[in-house]
Every structure is written in C-alpha cells, then in structure tokens.
XYZ file of N, CA, C and O in Angstrom:
728
model
N -5.764 1.222 -8.667
C -6.409 2.618 -9.544
C -5.708 4.004 -9.259
O -5.033 4.424 -7.885
N -4.876 3.831 -10.219
C -3.788 5.432 -10.685
C -5.118 6.304 -10.197
O -5.895 7.716 -10.958
N -4.391 7.868 -9.226
C -5.076 8.554 -9.279
C -6.181 8.720 -8.104
O -6.743 9.129 -7.673
N -6.386 7.440 -8.415
C -7.653 7.920 -6.615
C -7.424 7.342 -5.670
O -6.190 7.443 -5.034
N -8.527 7.697 -5.007
C -8.618 7.668 -3.640
C -9.345 7.070 -2.959
O -10.288 7.085 -3.455
N -8.775 6.938 -1.522
C -9.659 5.296 -0.777
C -10.373 5.965 0.613
O -9.641 7.411 1.268
N -11.668 5.943 0.533
C -12.465 6.433 1.601
C -12.699 5.759 2.068
O -13.469 4.670 1.068
N -13.447 5.674 3.237
C -13.694 3.802 4.308
C -14.634 4.715 6.066
O -14.390 6.144 5.922
N -15.645 3.780 5.553
C -16.307 3.271 7.197
C -16.102 2.583 7.546
O -15.823 1.708 6.901
N -16.586 2.920 8.437
C -16.584 1.273 9.403
C -18.778 1.148 10.965
O -18.339 2.815 11.370
N -18.541 -0.212 10.425
C -19.664 -0.104 12.263
C -19.750 -0.614 12.928
O -19.364 -2.099 11.908
N -20.424 -1.415 13.712
C -20.059 -2.032 14.838
C -21.215 -1.496 15.574
O -22.280 -0.964 15.553
N -22.221 -2.968 15.672
C -24.124 -2.974 16.515
C -23.020 -4.443 17.041
O -22.726 -5.350 17.075
N -24.181 -3.897 18.350
C -24.208 -5.330 19.169
C -25.991 -5.084 20.027
O -26.389 -3.877 19.649
N -26.276 -6.276 19.742
C -27.547 -5.907 20.253
C -28.661 -7.437 20.542
O -27.622 -8.662 20.229
N -29.480 -7.426 21.577
C -30.254 -8.266 22.047
C -30.986 -9.017 21.152
O -32.224 -8.037 21.532
N -31.812 -10.581 21.246
C -33.573 -10.000 20.990
C -33.306 -11.601 21.768
O -32.663 -12.654 22.051
N -34.586 -12.230 21.921
C -35.169 -13.090 23.106
C -35.313 -14.312 22.326
O -36.203 -14.177 21.143
N -34.598 -15.343 22.072
C -35.408 -17.323 21.323
C -36.128 -16.768 21.318
O -37.045 -17.047 23.144
N -37.754 -17.260 20.723
C -38.928 -17.852 21.496
C -39.446 -19.137 21.110
O -39.097 -19.936 20.197
N -39.365 -19.972 22.267
C -40.049 -21.010 22.058
C -39.594 -21.922 21.790
O -39.330 -22.907 20.896
N -37.889 -22.109 22.357
C -36.482 -22.933 21.533
C -35.561 -22.489 19.755
O -35.487 -23.054 20.162
N -36.254 -21.195 19.245
C -36.877 -21.493 18.445
C -34.995 -20.691 18.009
O -34.720 -19.408 18.065
N -33.771 -21.334 17.188
C -32.462 -21.440 17.479
C -32.757 -19.646 16.179
O -33.634 -19.568 14.774
N -32.654 -18.846 17.411
C -31.854 -17.894 16.401
C -30.682 -17.724 14.779
O -30.490 -17.077 14.036
N -30.107 -19.057 15.077
C -28.912 -18.750 14.461
C -29.491 -19.855 13.082
O -29.403 -19.065 12.268
N -30.319 -20.093 13.106
C -31.455 -20.610 12.215
C -32.112 -19.858 11.699
O -31.857 -20.100 10.057
N -33.032 -19.088 12.351
C -32.939 -17.495 11.520
C -31.922 -17.261 10.939
O -32.657 -16.729 9.303
N -31.343 -17.110 10.898
C -30.159 -15.798 9.965
C -29.417 -16.477 9.485
O -29.078 -16.655 8.517
N -29.439 -17.861 8.630
C -29.628 -19.557 7.761
C -30.439 -19.509 6.805
O -29.900 -18.773 5.599
N -31.520 -18.240 6.645
C -32.906 -17.597 6.061
C -32.455 -15.776 5.896
O -32.599 -15.275 6.002
N -31.470 -16.256 4.971
C -30.588 -15.168 4.722
C -30.925 -14.206 3.503
O -31.330 -12.998 3.287
N -31.911 -14.478 2.428
C -33.231 -14.731 1.753
C -34.228 -13.364 3.004
O -34.505 -12.788 2.365
N -34.486 -13.599 3.581
C -35.190 -13.158 4.327
C -34.866 -12.054 6.028
O -35.671 -10.840 5.689
N -33.702 -12.464 5.775
C -32.089 -10.924 6.226
C -32.220 -9.947 5.344
O -32.308 -9.296 5.655
N -32.041 -10.056 4.090
C -31.770 -8.848 3.119
C -33.631 -8.958 2.992
O -33.775 -7.164 2.636
N -34.581 -9.142 2.709
C -35.921 -8.571 2.556
C -36.049 -7.871 3.484
O -36.660 -6.488 3.341
N -35.751 -8.076 5.221
C -35.911 -7.510 6.684
C -34.860 -6.450 6.294
O -35.337 -4.701 6.527
N -33.833 -6.044 5.883
C -32.416 -5.277 5.488
C -32.605 -4.026 4.743
O -33.168 -2.473 4.530
N -33.394 -4.212 4.489
C -34.195 -3.797 2.548
C -35.782 -3.995 2.342
O -35.354 -4.514 1.217
N -36.312 -3.753 3.091
C -37.186 -3.508 2.348
C -38.479 -3.123 1.885
O -39.724 -3.826 1.234
N -37.881 -1.762 1.185
C -38.705 -1.806 -0.059
C -38.259 -2.246 -1.724
O -37.263 -2.527 -1.911
N -39.262 -3.731 -2.064
C -38.664 -4.160 -2.594
C -38.722 -3.866 -3.940
O -38.259 -4.309 -4.937
N -39.216 -2.377 -4.607
C -39.214 -1.827 -5.493
C -37.198 -1.503 -5.784
O -36.922 -1.024 -6.343
N -36.825 -1.328 -3.903
C -35.632 -1.568 -4.624
C -34.280 -2.129 -5.025
O -33.020 -2.224 -4.567
N -34.709 -3.656 -4.460
C -33.828 -5.022 -4.385
C -34.600 -6.196 -5.934
O -35.783 -6.236 -5.592
N -33.287 -6.404 -5.648
C -33.693 -7.706 -6.754
C -32.958 -9.080 -7.428
O -31.665 -8.904 -6.697
N -33.645 -10.010 -6.444
C -32.401 -11.147 -6.140
C -31.616 -12.001 -7.384
O -32.821 -12.020 -8.723
N -30.792 -12.061 -7.969
C -30.312 -12.485 -8.775
C -29.652 -14.424 -8.813
O -30.332 -14.149 -10.200
N -29.449 -13.951 -7.758
C -29.778 -15.719 -7.745
C -29.626 -16.310 -5.843
O -30.140 -15.008 -5.203
N -28.802 -16.758 -5.597
C -29.655 -17.889 -4.284
C -29.475 -17.186 -3.049
O -29.671 -16.481 -1.942
N -27.928 -16.176 -3.483
C -26.858 -15.688 -2.311
C -26.626 -14.221 -2.865
O -26.098 -12.832 -2.032
N -27.739 -13.934 -4.329
C -27.100 -12.176 -4.184
C -28.231 -11.332 -4.864
O -29.169 -11.848 -5.783
N -27.269 -10.160 -4.319
C -28.720 -9.179 -4.731
C -28.389 -7.887 -5.427
O -27.482 -7.606 -5.053
N -29.038 -7.384 -6.155
C -28.518 -6.267 -6.987
C -29.521 -5.309 -5.700
O -30.827 -5.041 -6.028
N -29.828 -4.332 -4.787
C -30.085 -3.167 -4.706
C -29.645 -1.975 -4.731
O -28.495 -1.245 -5.163
N -30.675 -0.939 -4.430
C -30.441 0.632 -5.328
C -30.877 1.218 -3.577
O -31.501 1.235 -2.987
N -29.675 1.560 -3.385
C -29.465 2.895 -2.219
C -30.436 3.885 -1.532
O -31.132 4.412 -2.979
N -30.942 3.902 -0.901
C -30.932 5.588 -0.629
C -30.285 6.000 -1.749
O -28.876 6.700 -1.686
N -30.698 8.100 -1.871
C -30.307 9.064 -2.487
C -29.389 9.772 -1.528
O -30.010 9.656 -0.035
N -28.771 9.684 -1.789
C -27.010 10.638 -1.341
C -27.231 11.767 -1.954
O -27.367 12.228 -3.152
N -26.045 12.958 -1.311
C -25.930 13.822 -1.902
C -24.767 14.111 -1.512
O -24.175 14.036 -0.257
N -23.646 14.356 -2.904
C -22.016 15.353 -2.683
C -22.379 16.393 -3.040
O -22.138 16.675 -4.377
N -21.986 17.445 -1.807
C -21.451 18.912 -2.583
C -23.138 19.250 -3.327
O -22.510 20.029 -3.722
N -24.324 18.915 -2.906
C -25.064 19.729 -3.759
C -25.582 18.408 -4.957
O -26.884 18.385 -5.777
N -25.121 17.699 -5.338
C -24.798 16.430 -6.637
C -25.831 15.322 -5.546
O -25.300 14.281 -5.228
N -27.214 15.102 -7.054
C -27.630 14.035 -6.231
C -27.124 12.749 -6.939
O -27.271 12.666 -7.928
N -27.419 11.482 -6.357
C -26.399 10.254 -7.189
C -27.914 9.082 -5.917
O -27.798 9.335 -4.451
N -27.714 7.887 -6.373
C -28.565 6.596 -5.260
C -27.711 5.395 -6.217
O -27.995 5.142 -7.321
N -26.805 4.835 -5.615
C -25.838 3.944 -5.800
C -26.758 3.122 -6.183
O -27.692 2.774 -5.213
N -26.078 2.053 -6.791
C -26.561 0.663 -6.642
C -26.038 -0.430 -6.411
O -23.851 -0.144 -7.105
N -25.884 -1.394 -5.838
C -24.558 -1.908 -5.656
C -25.488 -4.017 -6.160
O -26.570 -4.162 -5.542
N -24.377 -4.553 -5.542
C -24.410 -5.777 -5.542
C -24.233 -7.265 -4.102
O -23.027 -6.613 -3.342
N -24.876 -6.937 -3.576
C -24.513 -7.790 -2.145
C -24.638 -8.927 -2.828
O -25.686 -10.185 -3.432
N -23.413 -10.157 -1.486
C -23.088 -11.813 -1.561
C -23.629 -11.736 -0.535
O -23.128 -10.971 0.839
N -24.975 -12.433 0.178
C -25.164 -12.131 1.153
C -25.445 -14.333 1.400
O -25.593 -14.539 1.263
N -24.396 -14.352 3.604
C -24.590 -15.638 3.262
C -24.223 -16.375 4.169
O -23.184 -15.252 5.555
N -24.500 -17.979 5.076
C -24.162 -17.895 6.310
C -23.148 -19.010 6.317
O -23.260 -19.530 5.303
N -22.338 -18.871 6.923
C -20.823 -19.925 7.555
C -21.467 -19.937 9.095
O -21.676 -19.283 9.798
N -20.722 -21.065 8.891
C -21.195 -21.448 10.428
C -20.325 -20.951 11.231
O -20.777 -20.873 12.500
N -18.598 -20.736 11.192
C -18.126 -19.748 12.081
C -17.811 -18.572 11.785
O -18.265 -18.152 13.219
N -18.718 -17.865 10.976
C -18.481 -16.492 11.017
C -19.576 -15.939 10.682
O -20.547 -15.089 11.191
N -20.772 -16.790 10.890
C -22.388 -16.350 10.999
C -22.830 -16.100 9.704
O -22.481 -16.144 8.374
N -23.293 -14.908 9.224
C -24.067 -14.444 8.293
C -22.840 -13.054 7.527
O -23.111 -12.543 8.342
N -23.275 -13.291 6.587
C -22.342 -12.483 6.243
C -22.297 -12.040 4.318
O -23.328 -12.205 3.592
N -21.509 -10.529 4.759
C -22.270 -10.110 3.288
C -20.895 -9.180 2.931
O -19.921 -8.648 3.190
N -21.312 -9.101 1.374
C -20.009 -9.251 0.706
C -19.941 -8.273 -0.351
O -21.349 -9.109 -0.988
N -19.864 -6.812 -0.363
C -19.840 -5.973 -2.238
C -18.622 -5.982 -2.898
O -17.815 -5.073 -1.794
N -18.666 -6.094 -3.956
C -17.485 -5.731 -4.654
C -17.737 -4.556 -6.449
O -16.868 -5.142 -6.634
N -19.125 -4.540 -6.656
C -19.909 -3.977 -7.817
C -20.146 -2.850 -6.840
O -21.026 -2.970 -6.070
N -20.190 -1.407 -7.480
C -20.783 -0.627 -6.566
C -21.163 0.334 -8.922
O -19.951 0.900 -9.573
N -22.033 0.609 -8.855
C -23.076 2.246 -9.895
C -23.355 3.225 -9.022
O -24.634 2.811 -7.901
N -22.281 3.985 -9.005
C -22.425 5.516 -8.116
C -24.512 6.382 -8.518
O -24.605 6.613 -7.469
N -23.904 6.320 -10.156
C -25.618 6.796 -10.496
C -25.145 8.249 -10.434
O -25.870 9.133 -10.611
N -24.350 8.960 -10.822
C -22.795 9.894 -10.278
C -22.836 11.036 -12.460
O -23.304 9.355 -13.240
N -24.023 11.783 -12.457
C -23.311 12.124 -14.055
C -22.406 12.068 -14.512
O -21.649 11.995 -13.160
N -22.479 11.838 -15.297
C -21.109 11.170 -16.070
C -19.919 12.248 -15.824
O -18.608 10.948 -15.922
N -20.123 13.295 -16.001
C -18.589 13.971 -15.794
C -18.228 13.934 -14.249
O -17.142 14.474 -14.549
N -18.156 13.434 -13.165
C -18.369 12.920 -11.989
C -17.895 11.780 -12.086
O -17.091 10.903 -11.142
N -17.183 10.810 -13.111
C -17.281 9.861 -13.152
C -15.877 9.529 -14.554
O -15.218 9.035 -15.061
N -14.527 9.546 -13.649
C -13.114 10.228 -14.499
C -12.657 8.444 -15.101
O -12.287 8.163 -16.128
N -13.046 7.515 -13.437
C -13.435 6.005 -14.686
C -13.509 4.991 -12.941
O -13.833 5.730 -12.424
N -14.419 4.230 -13.119
C -15.198 3.120 -12.813
C -14.614 3.062 -11.410
O -13.769 3.065 -10.721
N -14.692 2.835 -10.517
C -14.732 3.205 -8.816
C -14.862 2.055 -8.315
O -15.332 1.009 -8.742
N -14.088 1.455 -7.614
C -12.988 0.043 -5.924
C -14.411 0.475 -5.314
O -14.543 1.134 -4.232
N -15.384 -0.602 -5.270
C -15.349 -0.684 -4.122
C -15.701 -2.751 -2.768
O -15.334 -3.404 -3.463
N -15.672 -2.268 -1.354
C -15.104 -3.185 -0.770
C -15.851 -3.226 0.238
O -15.535 -1.819 1.416
N -16.695 -3.924 0.845
C -17.495 -4.072 2.067
C -17.648 -5.637 2.258
O -17.915 -6.628 1.774
N -17.993 -5.127 3.245
C -16.972 -7.139 3.957
C -17.770 -6.847 6.168
O -17.959 -5.553 6.578
N -19.213 -7.866 5.840
C -19.604 -7.604 7.228
C -20.384 -8.719 7.574
O -19.941 -9.547 6.203
N -20.258 -9.207 8.953
C -21.307 -10.386 9.746
C -21.840 -10.222 10.811
O -21.544 -8.113 11.762
N -22.899 -10.270 11.128
C -23.649 -10.908 11.481
C -23.498 -11.882 13.157
O -24.002 -12.813 11.872
N -22.948 -12.009 14.128
C -23.586 -13.197 14.534
C -23.959 -13.674 15.691
O -23.155 -12.422 16.662
N -24.622 -15.156 16.323
C -24.207 -14.891 18.243
C -23.566 -14.292 19.044
O -22.527 -15.590 18.283
N -23.669 -13.504 19.661
C -22.095 -14.135 20.627
C -22.019 -14.601 22.190
O -20.767 -14.786 22.279
N -23.189 -14.556 22.240
C -23.495 -15.115 23.953
C -24.677 -15.160 23.761
O -25.795 -14.810 23.475
N -24.811 -15.848 24.913
C -26.348 -16.283 25.293
C -26.311 -15.642 27.242
O -25.726 -16.183 27.125
N -27.558 -15.376 27.401
C -27.946 -14.980 28.637
C -28.913 -15.517 28.731
O -29.800 -16.928 28.674
N -29.386 -15.256 30.718
C -30.384 -15.986 30.910
C -31.600 -15.304 30.046
O -32.735 -14.427 29.701
N -32.634 -16.296 30.527
C -33.867 -15.684 30.058
C -34.368 -16.399 28.429
O -35.077 -14.989 27.328
N -33.579 -16.748 27.519
C -33.237 -17.200 26.474
C -33.268 -15.453 25.655
O -33.365 -15.402 24.422
N -32.627 -15.206 25.855
C -31.578 -13.902 25.007
C -30.145 -13.733 24.728
O -29.559 -14.525 25.318
N -29.713 -13.497 23.540
C -28.473 -13.872 22.618
C -28.613 -12.962 22.294
O -29.195 -11.947 21.742
N -26.886 -12.679 22.264
C -26.448 -10.939 22.387
C -25.926 -11.242 20.706
O -25.267 -11.768 20.743
N -26.292 -10.937 19.684
C -25.747 -10.076 18.040
C -25.348 -9.737 18.589
O -25.001 -8.437 18.898
N -23.228 -9.878 17.478
C -23.054 -8.928 17.169
C -22.571 -9.049 15.813
O -22.356 -9.984 14.644
N -21.842 -7.455 15.112
C -22.154 -7.267 13.807
C -21.411 -6.572 13.644
O -20.948 -5.928 14.737
N -20.418 -6.112 12.615
C -19.314 -5.392 11.873
C -19.445 -5.438 10.941
O -19.679 -6.049 9.905
N -19.186 -3.798 9.726
C -19.484 -4.179 8.980
C -18.442 -2.878 8.284
O -17.849 -1.852 8.971
N -17.185 -3.620 7.574
C -15.987 -1.622 6.809
C -16.513 -1.658 5.441
O -16.631 -2.614 4.509
N -16.130 -0.679 5.290
C -16.455 -0.256 3.364
C -15.304 0.625 2.983
O -14.449 1.719 4.233
N -15.151 0.148 2.002
C -13.487 1.114 1.758
C -14.100 1.294 0.141
O -14.415 0.242 -0.797
N -14.215 2.695 -0.457
C -14.205 3.141 -1.747
C -13.580 3.943 -2.227
O -12.830 4.691 -1.218
N -12.818 3.266 -3.332
C -11.516 3.607 -3.925
C -12.028 4.469 -5.337
O -12.522 3.706 -6.146
N -12.262 6.058 -5.295
C -12.359 6.227 -6.378
C -11.850 7.930 -7.382
O -10.925 8.539 -6.545
N -11.775 7.374 -8.458
C -10.941 9.090 -8.774
C -12.208 10.470 -8.675
O -13.203 10.192 -9.802
N -12.201 11.144 -8.145
C -12.910 12.552 -8.090
C -12.964 13.632 -9.017
O -11.723 13.553 -9.312
N -13.378 14.191 -9.521
C -12.888 15.038 -11.232
C -11.994 16.392 -9.405
O -12.566 16.145 -9.105
N -11.493 16.682 -10.786
C -10.731 17.603 -10.220
C -11.669 19.107 -9.987
O -11.102 19.895 -8.639
N -12.718 19.361 -10.207
C -13.739 20.775 -9.709
C -14.056 19.732 -8.097
O -14.375 20.309 -7.478
N -14.298 19.078 -8.322
C -14.574 18.413 -6.401
C -13.071 18.527 -5.488
O -13.939 18.306 -3.959
N -12.342 17.726 -6.388
C -10.692 17.996 -5.109
C -10.554 18.921 -4.623
O -9.658 18.939 -3.753
N -11.067 19.837 -5.625
C -10.841 21.894 -4.883
C -11.940 21.933 -4.003
O -11.249 23.071 -2.543
N -12.709 21.222 -3.498
C -13.386 21.391 -2.320
C -12.577 20.735 -1.230
O -12.579 20.317 -0.577
N -12.463 22.212 -0.656
C -11.661 21.809 1.454
C -13.099 20.385 2.050
O -14.240 20.633 2.234
N -11.816 19.817 2.285
C -12.663 18.896 3.063
C -13.401 16.924 2.407
O -14.563 17.065 2.906
N -13.315 17.867 1.023
C -13.983 16.634 0.074
C -13.776 15.452 0.574
O -14.970 14.572 0.202
N -12.963 14.500 1.565
C -12.456 13.479 2.182
C -13.176 13.769 3.253
O -13.908 12.233 3.172
N -14.040 14.107 4.289
C -14.836 14.315 4.586
C -16.116 14.005 4.666
O -16.892 13.171 5.659
N -16.054 14.576 3.221
C -18.105 14.867 3.027
C -18.065 13.187 2.380
O -18.778 12.680 2.794
N -17.349 13.093 1.500
C -16.951 11.457 1.182
C -17.153 10.543 1.617
O -18.610 9.505 1.672
N -16.688 10.650 2.679
C -16.544 9.221 4.402
C -18.508 9.486 5.310
O -18.636 8.641 5.661
N -17.935 10.896 5.313
C -19.718 11.026 6.007
C -20.724 10.470 5.018
O -21.378 9.661 5.722
N -20.499 10.073 3.625
C -21.361 9.570 3.076
C -22.387 8.452 3.661
O -23.123 7.611 3.417
N -20.289 7.500 3.447
C -19.686 6.192 3.639
C -20.772 5.318 4.936
O -21.328 4.857 5.110
N -21.163 6.482 5.666
C -21.002 6.628 6.642
C -22.555 6.736 7.944
O -23.136 5.641 8.149
N -22.438 6.969 6.975
C -24.518 7.539 7.115
C -25.064 6.492 6.160
O -25.795 5.914 6.375
N -24.548 5.736 5.068
C -24.704 4.601 4.935
C -24.512 3.499 5.394
O -25.833 2.425 6.014
N -23.782 2.540 6.296
C -23.950 2.305 7.093
C -24.524 2.347 8.727
O -25.632 1.338 8.477
N -24.780 3.720 8.513
C -25.166 4.057 9.660
C -27.434 3.543 9.326
O -28.230 3.041 10.965
N -27.604 3.929 7.868
C -28.580 3.376 7.093
C -29.394 2.000 8.011
O -30.591 1.569 8.313
N -27.672 1.252 7.781
C -27.729 -0.518 6.873
C -28.526 -0.614 8.596
O -28.995 -1.492 9.082
N -27.734 0.143 9.740
C -27.562 -0.926 10.997
C -28.778 0.184 11.345
O -29.660 -1.291 12.271
N -29.306 0.834 10.995
C -30.622 1.319 11.986
C -31.845 -0.052 12.083
O -32.796 0.235 12.502
N -31.877 -0.514 10.466
C -32.731 -0.867 9.191
C -32.962 -2.063 10.774
O -33.386 -2.666 10.570
N -31.324 -2.463 10.929
C -31.841 -3.922 11.090
C -31.737 -3.729 12.595
O -32.266 -5.206 12.755
N -31.205 -3.100 13.255
C -31.796 -2.821 14.988
C -32.912 -2.989 14.733
O -33.884 -3.033 15.872
N -33.900 -1.789 13.500
C -35.428 -1.603 14.000
C -36.189 -2.851 14.299
O -37.667 -2.631 14.378
N -35.915 -3.391 12.831
C -36.736 -4.853 12.593
C -35.331 -6.531 12.829
O -36.777 -6.783 12.581
N -35.050 -6.238 13.696
C -34.548 -8.246 13.170
C -35.503 -8.912 14.629
O -36.439 -9.626 13.842
N -35.936 -7.831 15.784
C -36.537 -8.473 16.514
C -37.546 -9.187 16.267
O -38.762 -9.973 15.859
N -39.003 -8.598 15.761
C -40.252 -8.191 14.913
C -39.604 -9.288 14.118
O -41.066 -9.896 13.635
N -39.040 -9.347 12.822
C -39.022 -10.128 11.995
C -38.460 -11.734 12.801
O -39.243 -12.876 11.654
N -37.649 -11.731 13.829
C -37.354 -12.832 13.935
C -38.932 -13.552 14.646
O -39.190 -14.775 14.684
N -39.539 -12.385 15.196
C -41.022 -13.221 15.903
C -41.826 -13.574 14.942
O -42.480 -14.381 14.923
N -42.243 -12.897 13.819
C -43.141 -13.595 13.022
C -42.077 -14.813 12.055
O -42.805 -15.249 11.513
N -41.167 -14.775 11.715
C -40.360 -15.958 11.364
C -40.217 -16.842 12.601
O -41.118 -18.131 11.846
N -40.763 -16.164 13.793
C -41.631 -18.068 14.716
C -42.955 -18.609 14.385
O -42.868 -19.013 14.685
N -43.586 -17.322 14.273
C -45.317 -18.241 14.231
C -45.043 -18.039 12.887
O -46.256 -19.453 12.927
N -44.356 -18.285 12.000
C -44.753 -18.254 9.903
C -44.786 -20.090 10.416
O -44.888 -21.163 9.839
N -43.499 -20.824 11.678
C -42.853 -22.307 11.864
C -44.198 -22.810 12.590
O -44.378 -23.812 12.906
N -45.178 -22.465 13.099
C -46.275 -22.781 14.241
C -47.391 -23.346 13.728
O -47.905 -22.556 12.419
C-alpha cells in the first residue's frame, strides 16, 4: 500500500480452567461457533456467514474526536496442532468518507490452546494475537503529534477488550457446555 502507515498491537494471555467431569477442554474449543458467541456475546453485532466465518461489528472507537465502529470478517477454526485459530483479513473502518484515502489492509492472527495440565484437573490455556493495520491517513490527521501512538492505542484497546471477554467468560461457558452434555 503506497503511502500507508502500519500500526500494530499484540496481546498474550494465560489462564487456568478446571476441567469438569473429565470433559476435555480441547473438545470444547473445537466448537468454534460457541467460542465466537462467548467472545462476542452481543448477537446483534455478529452474523454467521458460513461454518467458520463471521461478520462482527466491533465496539465504537474514537480517533481524535472522530467516532467510528469497525466491522470485520473473522475466520475461526480449530487445528489439532495450533488449537483455536482466528484470522482476520477484511476490515470496514466505519470512518466518514473524508477519512478514507483508500481501503485499509488488516492482518490479525491469533491462537488459543491448552498448554499444560496441572493437578486437580486444571488446564493452562495460552493465547496470543497480533494485529497489523496498514492505512493511509488523511493529511489533517497526519499533522497531529503522536498519531501513530493514538492509532496503536486503539488497536491495543480492541485486543484488550477481546482478551477480557475471553478471560471473563470462558470458564463459565465451558461449565455450561459440560452441563448441556449431561
């Protein structure tokens, strides 16, 4: 992308979930639709496209006083070797037209997998996600000191919100998943 600037952010997580009644946490993670629904609980902001693809409207963001609500397409799948995977390659920023010099390019890669078994049926899950957004900002934004940091802070905030949703809800949803099978 000529004239574009790249902004990036990354997050890691490590959490412990207790396996219940011998129900393999890895089996729970293979149910990608359930994990997507748990991570993005507001049904009005997500739409399933096919078995592994969802269109998701993110929470509203603010870029130096300009509010916008990005939409993205998620591809989520489970792989025996890498665990739960998320890929994003499509983004609609939702910015006013005067802020779009040309369409942005986004790349998001993330994984979540069981990493270790502990005593008393506890499982450590490790996750990581990285995001790189290449966009050509309009000249009026490029004049703002620290605009790189502001853009990267927005990306970091989005990743922190997703991490928080996952960490806050996965143990409870896993327990509900186990109960559904009994």
